[in-house]
mmCIF file of C-alpha atoms in Angstrom:
data_model
loop_
_atom_site.group_PDB
_atom_site.id
_atom_site.type_symbol
_atom_site.label_atom_id
_atom_site.label_comp_id
_atom_site.label_asym_id
_atom_site.label_seq_id
_atom_site.Cartn_x
_atom_site.Cartn_y
_atom_site.Cartn_z
ATOM 1 C CA MET H 1 0.000 0.000 0.000
ATOM 2 C CA SER H 2 1.402 3.393 -0.972
ATOM 3 C CA PRO H 3 1.818 6.110 1.695
ATOM 4 C CA SER H 4 -0.640 8.303 -0.237
ATOM 5 C CA ALA H 5 -3.346 5.618 -0.233
ATOM 6 C CA ARG H 6 -2.820 4.977 3.463
ATOM 7 C CA ARG H 7 -3.136 8.705 4.225
ATOM 8 C CA GLN H 8 -6.381 8.828 2.249
ATOM 9 C CA GLY H 9 -7.670 5.829 4.159
ATOM 10 C CA ILE H 10 -6.789 7.292 7.558
ATOM 11 C CA LEU H 11 -8.341 10.658 6.646
ATOM 12 C CA ALA H 12 -11.521 8.915 5.464
ATOM 13 C CA LEU H 13 -11.653 6.864 8.676
ATOM 14 C CA ILE H 14 -11.366 10.033 10.797
ATOM 15 C CA ILE H 15 -14.134 11.656 8.736
ATOM 16 C CA VAL H 16 -16.534 8.765 9.247
ATOM 17 C CA ILE H 17 -15.754 8.509 12.978
ATOM 18 C CA VAL H 18 -16.526 12.194 13.498
ATOM 19 C CA ALA H 19 -19.497 12.208 11.087
ATOM 20 C CA TRP H 20 -21.199 9.203 12.660
ATOM 21 C CA GLY H 21 -20.091 10.168 16.165
ATOM 22 C CA LEU H 22 -21.915 13.506 15.887
ATOM 23 C CA THR H 23 -24.925 11.968 14.129
ATOM 24 C CA TRP H 24 -26.417 10.465 17.297
ATOM 25 C CA PRO H 25 -26.443 13.707 19.370
ATOM 26 C CA VAL H 26 -27.635 15.692 16.338
ATOM 27 C CA ASN H 27 -30.448 13.189 15.802
ATOM 28 C CA LYS H 28 -31.387 13.524 19.473
ATOM 29 C CA VAL H 29 -31.881 17.276 18.985
ATOM 30 C CA VAL H 30 -33.840 16.781 15.744
ATOM 31 C CA LEU H 31 -36.178 14.315 17.458
ATOM 32 C CA ALA H 32 -37.237 17.080 19.842
ATOM 33 C CA THR H 33 -39.032 18.636 16.832
ATOM 34 C CA LEU H 34 -39.789 15.742 14.487
ATOM 35 C CA SER H 35 -41.337 12.340 15.057
ATOM 36 C CA PRO H 36 -38.961 9.399 14.478
ATOM 37 C CA LEU H 37 -40.842 8.548 11.274
ATOM 38 C CA TRP H 38 -40.505 12.038 9.809
ATOM 39 C CA ALA H 39 -36.891 12.347 10.963
ATOM 40 C CA VAL H 40 -35.893 9.104 9.220
ATOM 41 C CA THR H 41 -37.926 9.959 6.110
ATOM 42 C CA LEU H 42 -36.425 13.420 5.639
ATOM 43 C CA ARG H 43 -32.923 12.180 6.406
ATOM 44 C CA SER H 44 -33.355 9.428 3.826
ATOM 45 C CA ALA H 45 -34.668 11.867 1.195
ATOM 46 C CA ILE H 46 -31.804 14.317 1.744
ATOM 47 C CA ALA H 47 -29.268 11.486 1.692
ATOM 48 C CA THR H 48 -30.702 10.183 -1.584
ATOM 49 C CA VAL H 49 -30.195 13.524 -3.318
ATOM 50 C CA ALA H 50 -26.685 13.888 -1.861
ATOM 51 C CA LEU H 51 -25.644 10.331 -2.744
ATOM 52 C CA PHE H 52 -26.847 10.546 -6.342
ATOM 53 C CA ALA H 53 -25.105 13.915 -6.701
ATOM 54 C CA LEU H 54 -21.899 12.439 -5.270
ATOM 55 C CA THR H 55 -22.132 9.372 -7.498
ATOM 56 C CA ALA H 56 -22.945 11.456 -10.581
ATOM 57 C CA SER H 57 -19.932 13.690 -9.939
ATOM 58 C CA ARG H 58 -17.775 10.575 -10.225
ATOM 59 C CA GLY H 59 -19.649 9.323 -13.291
ATOM 60 C CA ARG H 60 -20.623 6.073 -11.596
ATOM 61 C CA ILE H 61 -24.424 5.982 -11.605
ATOM 62 C CA THR H 62 -25.486 2.543 -12.835
ATOM 63 C CA LEU H 63 -28.677 0.555 -12.419
ATOM 64 C CA PRO H 64 -28.429 -2.222 -9.824
ATOM 65 C CA PRO H 65 -27.713 -5.621 -11.412
ATOM 66 C CA ARG H 66 -30.573 -8.106 -11.171
ATOM 67 C CA GLN H 67 -28.341 -10.393 -9.085
ATOM 68 C CA ASP H 68 -28.020 -7.702 -6.396
ATOM 69 C CA LEU H 69 -31.730 -6.874 -6.085
ATOM 70 C CA PRO H 70 -32.334 -9.292 -3.155
ATOM 71 C CA VAL H 71 -29.533 -7.790 -1.076
ATOM 72 C CA LEU H 72 -30.608 -4.267 -2.064
ATOM 73 C CA LEU H 73 -34.108 -4.996 -0.766
ATOM 74 C CA GLY H 74 -32.742 -6.691 2.357
ATOM 75 C CA ILE H 75 -30.425 -3.818 3.304
ATOM 76 C CA THR H 76 -33.181 -1.279 2.645
ATOM 77 C CA LEU H 77 -35.792 -2.990 4.809
ATOM 78 C CA LEU H 78 -33.491 -4.192 7.592
ATOM 79 C CA HIS H 79 -31.038 -1.301 7.914
ATOM 80 C CA MET H 80 -32.269 1.810 6.112
ATOM 81 C CA VAL H 81 -35.845 1.432 7.377
ATOM 82 C CA GLY H 82 -35.939 -1.031 10.290
ATOM 83 C CA PHE H 83 -32.726 -0.113 12.108
ATOM 84 C CA ASN H 84 -33.136 3.632 11.579
ATOM 85 C CA LEU H 85 -36.781 3.714 12.683
ATOM 86 C CA LEU H 86 -36.266 1.564 15.782
ATOM 87 C CA THR H 87 -33.123 3.357 16.957
ATOM 88 C CA SER H 88 -34.640 6.788 16.267
ATOM 89 C CA TRP H 89 -37.730 5.889 18.263
ATOM 90 C CA GLY H 90 -35.568 4.522 21.062
ATOM 91 C CA LEU H 91 -33.281 7.558 20.960
ATOM 92 C CA GLY H 92 -36.273 9.769 21.678
ATOM 93 C CA LEU H 93 -36.757 7.896 24.964
ATOM 94 C CA VAL H 94 -33.220 6.904 25.940
ATOM 95 C CA PRO H 95 -30.090 9.026 26.553
ATOM 96 C CA THR H 96 -27.741 9.320 23.584
ATOM 97 C CA GLY H 97 -24.814 7.531 25.224
ATOM 98 C CA ARG H 98 -26.846 4.470 26.160
ATOM 99 C CA THR H 99 -28.459 4.429 22.706
ATOM 100 C CA VAL H 100 -25.194 4.381 20.787
ATOM 101 C CA VAL H 101 -23.684 1.677 23.009
ATOM 102 C CA LEU H 102 -26.748 -0.522 22.536
ATOM 103 C CA ALA H 103 -26.663 0.073 18.779
ATOM 104 C CA TYR H 104 -23.004 -0.911 18.654
ATOM 105 C CA THR H 105 -23.770 -4.334 20.109
ATOM 106 C CA THR H 106 -24.504 -5.313 16.493
ATOM 107 C CA PRO H 107 -21.127 -7.089 15.958
ATOM 108 C CA LEU H 108 -21.822 -9.222 19.028
ATOM 109 C CA TRP H 109 -24.943 -10.637 17.320
ATOM 110 C CA VAL H 110 -23.154 -11.040 13.979
ATOM 111 C CA THR H 111 -20.552 -13.411 15.459
ATOM 112 C CA PRO H 112 -22.891 -16.242 16.573
ATOM 113 C CA GLY H 113 -25.120 -15.615 13.540
ATOM 114 C CA ALA H 114 -22.173 -16.034 11.168
ATOM 115 C CA ALA H 115 -21.151 -19.247 12.913
ATOM 116 C CA LEU H 116 -24.689 -20.643 12.783
ATOM 117 C CA PHE H 117 -25.818 -19.603 9.302
ATOM 118 C CA LEU H 118 -22.609 -18.918 7.343
ATOM 119 C CA ARG H 119 -20.419 -21.612 8.898
ATOM 120 C CA GLU H 120 -17.775 -19.046 9.812
ATOM 121 C CA PRO H 121 -15.450 -20.380 12.538
ATOM 122 C CA LEU H 122 -16.398 -19.399 16.082
ATOM 123 C CA THR H 123 -12.865 -18.911 17.346
ATOM 124 C CA PHE H 124 -11.977 -18.827 21.019
ATOM 125 C CA ARG H 125 -11.134 -15.142 20.710
ATOM 126 C CA ARG H 126 -14.493 -14.324 19.093
ATOM 127 C CA LEU H 127 -16.317 -16.284 21.786
ATOM 128 C CA ILE H 128 -14.504 -14.329 24.504
ATOM 129 C CA GLY H 129 -15.322 -11.105 22.663
ATOM 130 C CA VAL H 130 -19.034 -11.934 22.634
ATOM 131 C CA LEU H 131 -19.021 -12.837 26.352
ATOM 132 C CA VAL H 132 -17.176 -9.618 27.289
ATOM 133 C CA GLY H 133 -19.600 -7.572 25.176
ATOM 134 C CA LEU H 134 -22.610 -9.268 26.746
ATOM 135 C CA ALA H 135 -21.197 -8.412 30.163
ATOM 136 C CA GLY H 136 -21.368 -4.770 29.067
ATOM 137 C CA LEU H 137 -24.986 -5.285 28.058
ATOM 138 C CA VAL H 138 -25.769 -6.731 31.483
ATOM 139 C CA THR H 139 -24.128 -3.671 33.021
ATOM 140 C CA LEU H 140 -26.512 -1.397 31.112
ATOM 141 C CA PHE H 141 -29.557 -3.418 32.162
ATOM 142 C CA ASN H 142 -28.729 -3.872 35.831
ATOM 143 C CA PRO H 143 -31.404 -2.524 38.233
ATOM 144 C CA LEU H 144 -29.161 0.349 39.344
ATOM 145 C CA ALA H 145 -28.600 1.614 35.788
ATOM 146 C CA LEU H 146 -32.138 1.225 34.396
ATOM 147 C CA ASP H 147 -35.506 2.221 35.828
ATOM 148 C CA TRP H 148 -37.512 -0.917 35.112
ATOM 149 C CA SER H 149 -40.688 0.762 36.380
ATOM 150 C CA ASP H 150 -40.592 3.264 33.495
ATOM 151 C CA ARG H 151 -42.302 1.358 30.665
ATOM 152 C CA ALA H 152 -41.366 3.894 27.966
ATOM 153 C CA VAL H 153 -37.661 3.748 28.857
ATOM 154 C CA VAL H 154 -37.648 -0.056 28.914
ATOM 155 C CA LEU H 155 -39.401 -0.210 25.527
ATOM 156 C CA GLY H 156 -36.960 2.368 24.153
ATOM 157 C CA ASN H 157 -33.993 0.241 25.188
ATOM 158 C CA LEU H 158 -35.574 -2.887 23.694
ATOM 159 C CA ALA H 159 -36.319 -1.043 20.447
ATOM 160 C CA ILE H 160 -32.653 -0.068 20.075
ATOM 161 C CA LEU H 161 -31.569 -3.655 20.722
ATOM 162 C CA ALA H 162 -34.099 -4.870 18.154
ATOM 163 C CA GLY H 163 -32.635 -2.369 15.691
ATOM 164 C CA ALA H 164 -29.149 -3.713 16.389
ATOM 165 C CA LEU H 165 -30.401 -7.241 15.658
ATOM 166 C CA LEU H 166 -31.891 -6.103 12.338
ATOM 167 C CA TRP H 167 -28.573 -4.482 11.419
ATOM 168 C CA ALA H 168 -26.800 -7.732 12.320
ATOM 169 C CA ILE H 169 -29.142 -9.712 10.036
ATOM 170 C CA SER H 170 -28.425 -7.203 7.270
ATOM 171 C CA ILE H 171 -24.677 -7.708 7.723
ATOM 172 C CA LEU H 172 -25.104 -11.491 7.546
ATOM 173 C CA HIS H 173 -27.087 -11.073 4.325
ATOM 174 C CA ILE H 174 -24.310 -8.886 2.900
ATOM 175 C CA ARG H 175 -21.685 -11.509 3.788
ATOM 176 C CA ALA H 176 -23.674 -14.361 2.290
ATOM 177 C CA HIS H 177 -24.569 -12.539 -0.938
ATOM 178 C CA ARG H 178 -22.576 -13.053 -4.126
ATOM 179 C CA TRP H 179 -22.060 -9.503 -5.362
ATOM 180 C CA ALA H 180 -22.287 -8.448 -8.991
ATOM 181 C CA SER H 181 -21.546 -4.788 -8.150
ATOM 182 C CA THR H 182 -20.228 -3.246 -4.911
ATOM 183 C CA PRO H 183 -22.024 -2.380 -1.645
ATOM 184 C CA PHE H 184 -21.282 1.340 -2.097
ATOM 185 C CA ALA H 185 -22.735 1.358 -5.637
ATOM 186 C CA LEU H 186 -26.089 0.217 -4.227
ATOM 187 C CA ILE H 187 -26.334 2.757 -1.392
ATOM 188 C CA PRO H 188 -28.041 5.541 -3.445
ATOM 189 C CA TRP H 189 -30.636 3.039 -4.641
ATOM 190 C CA GLU H 190 -31.175 1.780 -1.094
ATOM 191 C CA THR H 191 -31.848 5.271 0.251
ATOM 192 C CA LEU H 192 -34.100 5.976 -2.765
ATOM 193 C CA LEU H 193 -36.129 2.822 -2.119
ATOM 194 C CA ALA H 194 -36.257 3.577 1.620
ATOM 195 C CA THR H 195 -37.539 7.083 0.870
ATOM 196 C CA ALA H 196 -40.163 5.717 -1.532
ATOM 197 C CA LEU H 197 -41.384 3.327 1.177
ATOM 198 C CA LEU H 198 -41.307 5.866 4.008
ATOM 199 C CA VAL H 199 -42.879 8.935 2.342
ATOM 200 C CA PRO H 200 -46.420 7.499 1.953
ATOM 201 C CA ILE H 201 -46.366 6.274 5.557
ATOM 202 C CA ALA H 202 -45.032 9.605 6.855
ATOM 203 C CA LEU H 203 -47.690 11.539 4.905
ATOM 204 C CA SER H 204 -50.382 9.585 6.757
ATOM 205 C CA THR H 205 -49.180 11.171 10.016
ATOM 206 C CA PRO H 206 -49.309 14.857 11.065
ATOM 207 C CA LEU H 207 -46.917 17.050 9.112
ATOM 208 C CA PRO H 208 -44.036 18.757 10.974
ATOM 209 C CA VAL H 209 -44.808 22.349 12.004
ATOM 210 C CA PRO H 210 -42.871 24.694 9.636
ATOM 211 C CA ALA H 211 -42.864 27.489 12.228
ATOM 212 C CA ARG H 212 -40.532 25.435 14.421
ATOM 213 C CA TRP H 213 -38.002 24.983 11.630
ATOM 214 C CA SER H 214 -35.313 27.478 12.558
ATOM 215 C CA PRO H 215 -32.186 27.854 10.381
ATOM 216 C CA SER H 216 -30.184 25.923 12.988
ATOM 217 C CA PHE H 217 -32.713 23.071 12.931
ATOM 218 C CA VAL H 218 -32.608 22.884 9.123
ATOM 219 C CA ALA H 219 -28.791 22.822 9.314
ATOM 220 C CA LEU H 220 -28.948 19.880 11.711
ATOM 221 C CA LEU H 221 -31.349 18.032 9.416
ATOM 222 C CA LEU H 222 -29.068 18.660 6.435
ATOM 223 C CA TYR H 223 -26.154 17.399 8.506
ATOM 224 C CA LEU H 224 -27.949 14.109 9.138
ATOM 225 C CA GLY H 225 -28.694 13.554 5.461
ATOM 226 C CA ILE H 226 -25.528 14.888 3.832
ATOM 227 C CA ILE H 227 -22.678 14.464 6.332
ATOM 228 C CA GLY H 228 -24.107 11.794 8.621
ATOM 229 C CA THR H 229 -25.272 9.579 5.757
ATOM 230 C CA ALA H 230 -23.921 10.413 2.281
ATOM 231 C CA VAL H 231 -20.425 11.599 3.230
ATOM 232 C CA ALA H 232 -20.108 9.006 6.000
ATOM 233 C CA TYR H 233 -20.916 6.115 3.643
ATOM 234 C CA TRP H 234 -18.473 7.462 1.038
ATOM 235 C CA ALA H 235 -15.759 7.807 3.712
ATOM 236 C CA THR H 236 -16.427 4.279 4.963
ATOM 237 C CA ALA H 237 -16.032 2.882 1.446
ATOM 238 C CA THR H 238 -12.800 4.871 0.972
ATOM 239 C CA ALA H 239 -11.350 3.748 4.302
ATOM 240 C CA SER H 240 -12.253 0.122 3.589
ATOM 241 C CA ARG H 241 -10.560 0.319 0.200
ATOM 242 C CA HIS H 242 -7.273 1.793 1.479
ATOM 243 C CA LEU H 243 -6.922 0.262 4.971
ATOM 244 C CA PRO H 244 -6.935 -3.306 6.326
ATOM 245 C CA ALA H 245 -10.385 -4.500 7.406
ATOM 246 C CA VAL H 246 -9.311 -4.908 11.039
ATOM 247 C CA THR H 247 -7.909 -1.361 11.126
ATOM 248 C CA THR H 248 -11.172 0.051 9.785
ATOM 249 C CA SER H 249 -13.415 -1.986 12.085
ATOM 250 C CA LEU H 250 -11.391 -1.169 15.192
ATOM 251 C CA GLY H 251 -11.124 2.492 14.200
ATOM 252 C CA LEU H 252 -14.893 2.753 13.927
ATOM 253 C CA LEU H 253 -15.139 1.776 17.603
ATOM 254 C CA ALA H 254 -14.167 5.374 18.361
ATOM 255 C CA THR H 255 -17.572 6.465 17.014
ATOM 256 C CA PRO H 256 -19.563 5.756 20.218
ATOM 257 C CA VAL H 257 -16.872 7.508 22.259
ATOM 258 C CA VAL H 258 -17.294 10.645 20.136
ATOM 259 C CA SER H 259 -21.073 10.390 20.573
ATOM 260 C CA VAL H 260 -20.891 10.011 24.352
ATOM 261 C CA ILE H 261 -18.433 12.888 24.762
ATOM 262 C CA THR H 262 -20.546 15.120 22.496
ATOM 263 C CA ALA H 263 -23.766 14.237 24.325
ATOM 264 C CA THR H 264 -22.105 15.023 27.656
ATOM 265 C CA LEU H 265 -20.632 18.374 26.591
ATOM 266 C CA TRP H 266 -23.404 19.580 24.237
ATOM 267 C CA LEU H 267 -26.605 18.009 25.571
ATOM 268 C CA GLY H 268 -25.572 17.860 29.217
ATOM 269 C CA GLU H 269 -26.295 14.130 29.518
ATOM 270 C CA PRO H 270 -24.699 12.548 32.605
ATOM 271 C CA LEU H 271 -21.685 10.286 32.138
ATOM 272 C CA THR H 272 -22.489 7.567 34.655
ATOM 273 C CA LEU H 273 -20.123 4.885 35.917
ATOM 274 C CA SER H 274 -22.329 2.102 34.530
ATOM 275 C CA LEU H 275 -22.250 3.732 31.089
ATOM 276 C CA VAL H 276 -18.454 4.015 31.147
ATOM 277 C CA ILE H 277 -18.112 0.361 32.195
ATOM 278 C CA ALA H 278 -20.581 -0.702 29.490
ATOM 279 C CA ILE H 279 -18.664 1.254 26.829
ATOM 280 C CA VAL H 280 -15.389 -0.405 27.829
ATOM 281 C CA LEU H 281 -16.913 -3.898 27.894
ATOM 282 C CA VAL H 282 -19.032 -3.687 24.728
ATOM 283 C CA LEU H 283 -16.384 -2.002 22.589
ATOM 284 C CA GLY H 284 -13.673 -4.116 24.169
ATOM 285 C CA GLY H 285 -15.621 -7.256 23.315
ATOM 286 C CA VAL H 286 -16.034 -6.106 19.722
ATOM 287 C CA ALA H 287 -12.308 -5.300 19.520
ATOM 288 C CA ILE H 288 -11.350 -8.720 20.900
ATOM 289 C CA GLY H 289 -13.648 -10.497 18.482
ATOM 290 C CA SER H 290 -12.371 -8.482 15.503
ATOM 291 C CA THR H 291 -8.746 -9.549 15.934
ATOM 292 C CA GLY H 292 -6.853 -12.799 16.216
ATOM 293 C CA SER H 293 -6.687 -15.957 14.122
ATOM 294 C CA ASP H 294 -9.502 -18.046 12.646
ATOM 295 C CA ARG H 295 -8.732 -21.126 14.765
ATOM 296 C CA PRO H 296 -12.108 -22.529 15.944
ATOM 297 C CA ALA H 297 -12.811 -22.712 19.652
ATOM 298 C CA ASP H 298 -12.297 -26.160 21.173
#
């Protein structure tokens, strides 16, 4: 790998860490004005325009190959619609830091799923990683860290976990699929399909109040669609192309840390001991499971 390519990869990785790290707190602010359904719909619509503009500028707009239509539909329904709706709804009820940690349990569900359905080796290191990550999940759901009497909060937490499971299923589908194009080439079509599915549903609910749309609010909404989605996906593809897979996956673990720090400084959310322990355990478990050899566990 040339030094120039590595620099591009590192720069792209930093961009996506910051872009996605800020997305969760920004989304929290947006959800104070919009319903989760409208927030996801508008973000998807803005991202679609930005992604097609970005792809057109590179002269790479092509129709999805017939072979990739099943995975396009799967990613759209599971990730673009399911994950985004569930986590947005949960984020409206749950603090940002807890939300992002729960969402980033996704790799923990991918590991056993890959072993069960894709016959990928469940190495000793991956097994330890899952157990360490689950210990972090237990930390978040212990009686001292969660008010089990608050039904809305409990449902919000479960919704985020359900979203993480849908994202995990999407990842398994991506791994199992035999690609004719590339994952990045399909992203504009996925956001377009998601928007087409979401708009009719959103229009059946009360419209957002235009009077509450201040310039700062519109800027935050544009951030979610352009920077938090279009630019972040482009940066992820660039980092993955120029850096080793392990480097990219481990680097992305900084994203929740950026979110938690931003939520603490900007939104004034408390940084509790249980949250810090959960962050260390969940992200540590993901890091452990992402490294090491492929020797199956005995």
